Amino acid sequence: MGSNLFGKTVEEWKSALGKYEKIPNQEVQNVLRVTYDNLEENEKEIFLDIACFFKGETMEYVEKTLQACGFYPKFGISVLVDRSLVSIDEYNRLRMHDLIQDMGREIVREVSPLEPGKRSRLWYHEDVFEVLSENTGTYRIQGMMVDLPDQYMVHLKHDSFKKMKNLKILIVRNGHFFGSPQHLPNNLRLLDWMEYPSSSFPSSFQPKKLVVLNLSRSHFTTQVPFKYLDSLTSMDLSYCELLTKLPDISSVPNLTELNLDYCTNLEEVHDSVGFLEKLVELRAYGCTKLKVFPHAMRLTSLRSLILNWCSSLQNFPAILGTMDNLISISIEGSGIQELPPSIGNLVGLQELSMTSCLSLKELPDNIDMLQNLRNLDIEGCPQLRSFLTKLRDMGQSTLTFGNIQSLNLENCGLIDEDLPIIFNCFPKLASLVLSGSKFVALPSCIQEFPCLELLHLDNCKNLQEIQGIPPNIQYINARNCTSLTAESSNLLLSQETFEACELQVMVPGTRVPEWFDHITKGEYMTFWVRQKFPAIILCFALVVESEMKESLNCGIRFYINGDEVYELEIPRCFSDMVTDHVWLYDLRTHPSIQWQRLDLYLMDDWNQVEISCEKISGASNVTVSWCGVHVIKQEANIKDILFTDPDLGLDSSRHSERIDTDLDTDTEESTKSIEDSQYCKKVDDNCYNFNNLEGCETPDRQIEEWWKKCNDRGNTIAACYTGMVQNQDKNLLHQPLDGVTKDSMASFYLGNIDSVKGKPEFHMASKSNILLADHPVKTQPQSRVTSLTQTPNVQVARTSGSLDKVTRGELPQNSTLVLPTTIGSLRNQTNLTINDADMEAFYAVLDAETTVVSLNNDSRVVSELANKMPSEETKKALKTLEDFVSKDFPVLLGPSEYSTMKGTLDYLTNLPAEDGISVEIRSLIVEVSRQFTHWSWDYTYESKKIESITAKLLKADELEEGLKLIRPTSRKSCAWEMSCAMSWPIWRKERKN
């Protein structure tokens, strides 16, 4: 198609696209046609019906219709699945690739390209509109689907359908009709006409072969008894708001499904409905005006009865005889006042739901005869608390409820004395809902229930104590239990509890428990694994900013090496949280997680895993403030899990952390050494004055000893000089003097510069702060640079001097240089940003420092730390680093450049303290090493992704070329060829993207 459109105008493109929409590309069709041609007649007809009408429909719906049309759908569909022509999804719906659907429809179209009325099936809206408007239909039409755009109006004539005597399938999804049908073919098997425009059927309509009737949302209001529906099995009259009475239906003996949902004006259902022997499902959900319902039922095939929210219905029908097939009754929100004693005849009943039946005063005495009852739901029925009292009075006979596995007593006003009755009478409970109750303590006897897995305690606002936890519990919802004691909350969140149970817990709180292995701020966490994805427990701290008015639906997304590999939808939503909560989730409790599938995404060596909790829908005022992950040690090798980036764990980082630790521990001792000096007088907690230094010929012996101690400990003390001519004969602490002021008194300063004002200063710091002394008025504000890994970086002060001077190795006068490297100073730096000016200044200072030891001059290079000359190898390394920092970063990632740069940084970051490198340069080298390592890792990772995508595109090209080669010889049944043709457009699309 691309070659055909090359060089064409926009109008020609539009015309071609319109053609392809109606007439698919012939070459692709020829390849796909091979498999179709080898099908038997039964499978061919089924295939064409699915392609034209039933893609996306349920298997039950399709099988029932095709069976009525005389085909054998169970076998035929299985053949189509085997030939890869159709598939069945997890929802039991039929799926078909678009190209295969186009092929099937083209087979139908090419029978009569110019006269739609002579084809067997019609689906395209223009063809349908032409046939109905111009009355050009013929006996050849077997099926029609009407799905017209809104602007189309069909004028139905009395004979619009009269010529279509062989019409078996009529589906109307969307269409505006003027008038109503005066004739419908009697040969119909499926009449699926949503919004049917007439109140009744045509008088001549005798659909004896009709199997499925769907008139949902229609104007159907007939009061005439149904006739001629001998074969009908499914009747859907839902949302027929004009329907007030369901007439006699006894002439529909094979009816299995009757749907009357939301017929809001329906008042009466004929008694004949209660005696349909083949009826399996009877629904009347939301029929708020329904008052008259069959007074008795003998529905031996019935399996499900739904009368939810029939608020005007007061009487439940009597049960005539044993109905052992009925397994589910739901009368939620109905006005039913009592259940008849004959309910004991429902010996097969498994589910009984009576939520919000406020008119129901009590349960029948013989309810204990329901031996197969599994689920009992009386939520929102506080008047039925008397049922529990009756159970207590029954004594040992209450063991008849030993088969109930799920009990819902939400908002039933339960108090403490009710709980022992529940635990005694329902020993095999797996799910217990006690939400909205009034009890104060959950008794310790709950520990004796080994079957209990789900426990709902949400909105039990009086609950203070939880005295025990069932041994096999998997889910505890304590949402809005705001009165819980700290001891009870700790019990729910303790490591011992989670080691004993595979558990999910929701409980009020603000912090991730301390026993979690890794805790990070925000909604996502990152860690690294290898070989096998570990079994883990997640924790999310949820912050509720204001009153929560919407339910919150969350999903957990898994990313491995940057690619999303799995999304875990949480089946339970959180609603009406009144305070902050902590949510702990042992992923082993989720049945859909297949750990082996996650292992498939792992590559050799370390893999980056990112897990995030993201809102799918709901409350916008709930955020994730903290998250954590705990590895289940019994099921994982802790050596295969890291919580720091393994690619950043280089010697430079370890060296920097070691120096930081040493400096932090030595600061106190250094300060004491200063205080011991006779030349020093303490001004305040941070500042010391050194008296009469200007006239010193040589350092005092005590100062020499103090300086030696500082050097021996690896602590860095710097004295700098500005504002006067340097006197080479008057050395102070080191040469040259860079900081003696004109005044007779100078100060060494520890800590924050801004805390000392009004004095000319010597600024002294332990490795984290190397300051050039100057009068405070002349000090410029500091700018800050931070690394991309959120680790605070070197601080470089703005100077009034030109950048050119800095790059030539001349530090401008009246300037302040701040180079933090201690852990404490780094932690205090927040909200840092990076910009080009900061990075330029950073490299300028690095250049200035390395120029001091440049090999281009013959002057003696002196270490500010120990008055020692750097070794020749060190000079060479510094020169190499000086050359490299002037290059663009991508250049450094070339094979040879990367190796040289990495080797240089590794050498410099591991130099011993006595090698003659100043602390300023050391700090810069450490920071450059960190930046280089992080950026190179990012660059390498993205390069791998690009290589992977490139490989996929090359593979797509190879497959495309292969398809071209085999296409001329593909006139035989070959599932592989068909599969390639199906996938080809997808590869092409991926390649274009």
Short mmCIF file of N, CA, C and O in Angstrom, two decimals, residues 46-47 50-51 53-59 62 77 80-101 982:
data_model
loop_
_atom_site.label_atom_id
_atom_site.label_comp_id
_atom_site.label_asym_id
_atom_site.label_seq_id
_atom_site.Cartn_x
_atom_site.Cartn_y
_atom_site.Cartn_z
N ILE A 46 -19.81 -20.78 9.22
CA ILE A 46 -19.60 -20.25 10.57
C ILE A 46 -18.56 -19.13 10.55
O ILE A 46 -18.74 -18.08 11.19
N PHE A 47 -17.49 -19.35 9.80
CA PHE A 47 -16.44 -18.34 9.69
C PHE A 47 -16.99 -17.03 9.12
O PHE A 47 -16.70 -15.94 9.64
N ILE A 50 -19.17 -15.18 11.67
CA ILE A 50 -18.36 -14.53 12.72
C ILE A 50 -17.69 -13.28 12.17
O ILE A 50 -17.66 -12.23 12.83
N ALA A 51 -17.14 -13.36 10.97
CA ALA A 51 -16.46 -12.22 10.37
C ALA A 51 -17.41 -11.06 10.14
O ALA A 51 -17.03 -9.89 10.28
N PHE A 53 -20.65 -10.63 11.68
CA PHE A 53 -21.58 -10.23 12.74
C PHE A 53 -21.10 -10.46 14.18
O PHE A 53 -21.48 -9.71 15.07
N PHE A 54 -20.29 -11.48 14.42
CA PHE A 54 -20.14 -11.96 15.79
C PHE A 54 -18.76 -11.76 16.41
O PHE A 54 -18.49 -12.32 17.46
N LYS A 55 -17.90 -11.01 15.78
CA LYS A 55 -16.61 -10.73 16.40
C LYS A 55 -16.82 -9.95 17.70
O LYS A 55 -17.48 -8.92 17.73
N GLY A 56 -16.26 -10.46 18.80
CA GLY A 56 -16.41 -9.81 20.09
C GLY A 56 -17.60 -10.26 20.90
O GLY A 56 -17.76 -9.85 22.06
N GLU A 57 -18.44 -11.13 20.36
CA GLU A 57 -19.61 -11.62 21.09
C GLU A 57 -19.24 -12.84 21.93
O GLU A 57 -18.23 -13.50 21.70
N THR A 58 -20.09 -13.16 22.90
CA THR A 58 -19.83 -14.29 23.78
C THR A 58 -20.07 -15.60 23.04
O THR A 58 -20.89 -15.68 22.11
N MET A 59 -19.36 -16.62 23.47
CA MET A 59 -19.51 -17.94 22.86
C MET A 59 -20.94 -18.44 23.01
O MET A 59 -21.50 -19.05 22.08
N VAL A 62 -23.22 -16.75 20.43
CA VAL A 62 -22.93 -17.17 19.06
C VAL A 62 -23.35 -18.62 18.84
O VAL A 62 -23.98 -18.95 17.82
N ILE A 77 -16.35 -24.05 15.49
CA ILE A 77 -15.51 -23.00 16.08
C ILE A 77 -14.18 -23.58 16.54
O ILE A 77 -13.13 -22.94 16.42
N LEU A 80 -11.94 -23.68 13.61
CA LEU A 80 -11.44 -22.34 13.27
C LEU A 80 -10.35 -21.89 14.24
O LEU A 80 -9.40 -21.22 13.85
N VAL A 81 -10.48 -22.28 15.50
CA VAL A 81 -9.44 -21.95 16.48
C VAL A 81 -8.15 -22.69 16.14
O VAL A 81 -7.06 -22.13 16.19
N ASP A 82 -8.29 -23.96 15.77
CA ASP A 82 -7.11 -24.76 15.41
C ASP A 82 -6.41 -24.19 14.19
O ASP A 82 -5.17 -24.27 14.08
N ARG A 83 -7.16 -23.62 13.27
CA ARG A 83 -6.57 -23.04 12.05
C ARG A 83 -6.14 -21.59 12.26
O ARG A 83 -5.73 -20.93 11.31
N SER A 84 -6.24 -21.09 13.50
CA SER A 84 -5.83 -19.71 13.84
C SER A 84 -6.66 -18.66 13.12
O SER A 84 -6.20 -17.53 12.92
N LEU A 85 -7.87 -19.01 12.74
CA LEU A 85 -8.75 -18.03 12.12
C LEU A 85 -9.53 -17.23 13.17
O LEU A 85 -9.90 -16.08 12.93
N VAL A 86 -9.80 -17.82 14.30
CA VAL A 86 -10.46 -17.13 15.41
C VAL A 86 -9.75 -17.54 16.70
O VAL A 86 -8.99 -18.51 16.74
N SER A 87 -10.03 -16.80 17.76
CA SER A 87 -9.52 -17.14 19.09
C SER A 87 -10.60 -16.80 20.11
O SER A 87 -11.55 -16.08 19.82
N ILE A 88 -10.44 -17.33 21.31
CA ILE A 88 -11.39 -17.08 22.40
C ILE A 88 -10.62 -16.47 23.55
O ILE A 88 -9.63 -17.06 24.03
N ASP A 89 -11.03 -15.29 24.00
CA ASP A 89 -10.28 -14.59 25.05
C ASP A 89 -10.68 -15.08 26.44
O ASP A 89 -11.50 -16.00 26.59
N GLU A 90 -10.10 -14.46 27.46
CA GLU A 90 -10.35 -14.90 28.83
C GLU A 90 -11.77 -14.63 29.29
O GLU A 90 -12.21 -15.17 30.32
N TYR A 91 -12.50 -13.80 28.54
CA TYR A 91 -13.89 -13.51 28.88
C TYR A 91 -14.88 -14.36 28.06
O TYR A 91 -16.06 -14.05 28.01
N ASN A 92 -14.33 -15.36 27.41
CA ASN A 92 -15.12 -16.29 26.60
C ASN A 92 -15.80 -15.59 25.42
O ASN A 92 -16.91 -15.93 25.03
N ARG A 93 -15.09 -14.63 24.88
CA ARG A 93 -15.58 -13.92 23.70
C ARG A 93 -14.73 -14.26 22.48
O ARG A 93 -13.52 -14.50 22.60
N LEU A 94 -15.38 -14.25 21.32
CA LEU A 94 -14.68 -14.58 20.08
C LEU A 94 -13.87 -13.40 19.59
O LEU A 94 -14.36 -12.26 19.55
N ARG A 95 -12.62 -13.67 19.21
CA ARG A 95 -11.74 -12.65 18.67
C ARG A 95 -11.25 -13.07 17.29
O ARG A 95 -11.11 -14.25 17.00
N MET A 96 -11.02 -12.09 16.44
CA MET A 96 -10.56 -12.36 15.09
C MET A 96 -9.68 -11.20 14.64
O MET A 96 -10.00 -10.03 14.88
N HIS A 97 -8.56 -11.53 14.03
CA HIS A 97 -7.66 -10.49 13.53
C HIS A 97 -8.35 -9.66 12.45
O HIS A 97 -9.15 -10.17 11.66
N ASP A 98 -8.06 -8.38 12.41
CA ASP A 98 -8.72 -7.47 11.46
C ASP A 98 -8.52 -7.91 10.01
O ASP A 98 -9.44 -7.82 9.19
N LEU A 99 -7.32 -8.36 9.69
CA LEU A 99 -7.06 -8.78 8.31
C LEU A 99 -7.88 -10.01 7.94
O LEU A 99 -8.37 -10.13 6.81
N ILE A 100 -8.03 -10.93 8.89
CA ILE A 100 -8.83 -12.12 8.62
C ILE A 100 -10.30 -11.74 8.49
O ILE A 100 -11.02 -12.26 7.63
N GLN A 101 -10.76 -10.81 9.33
CA GLN A 101 -12.14 -10.35 9.20
C GLN A 101 -12.36 -9.69 7.84
O GLN A 101 -13.39 -9.92 7.18
N MET A 982 -0.62 -12.12 8.97
CA MET A 982 -1.35 -11.39 10.02
C MET A 982 -0.43 -10.45 10.77
O MET A 982 -0.80 -9.34 11.12
#
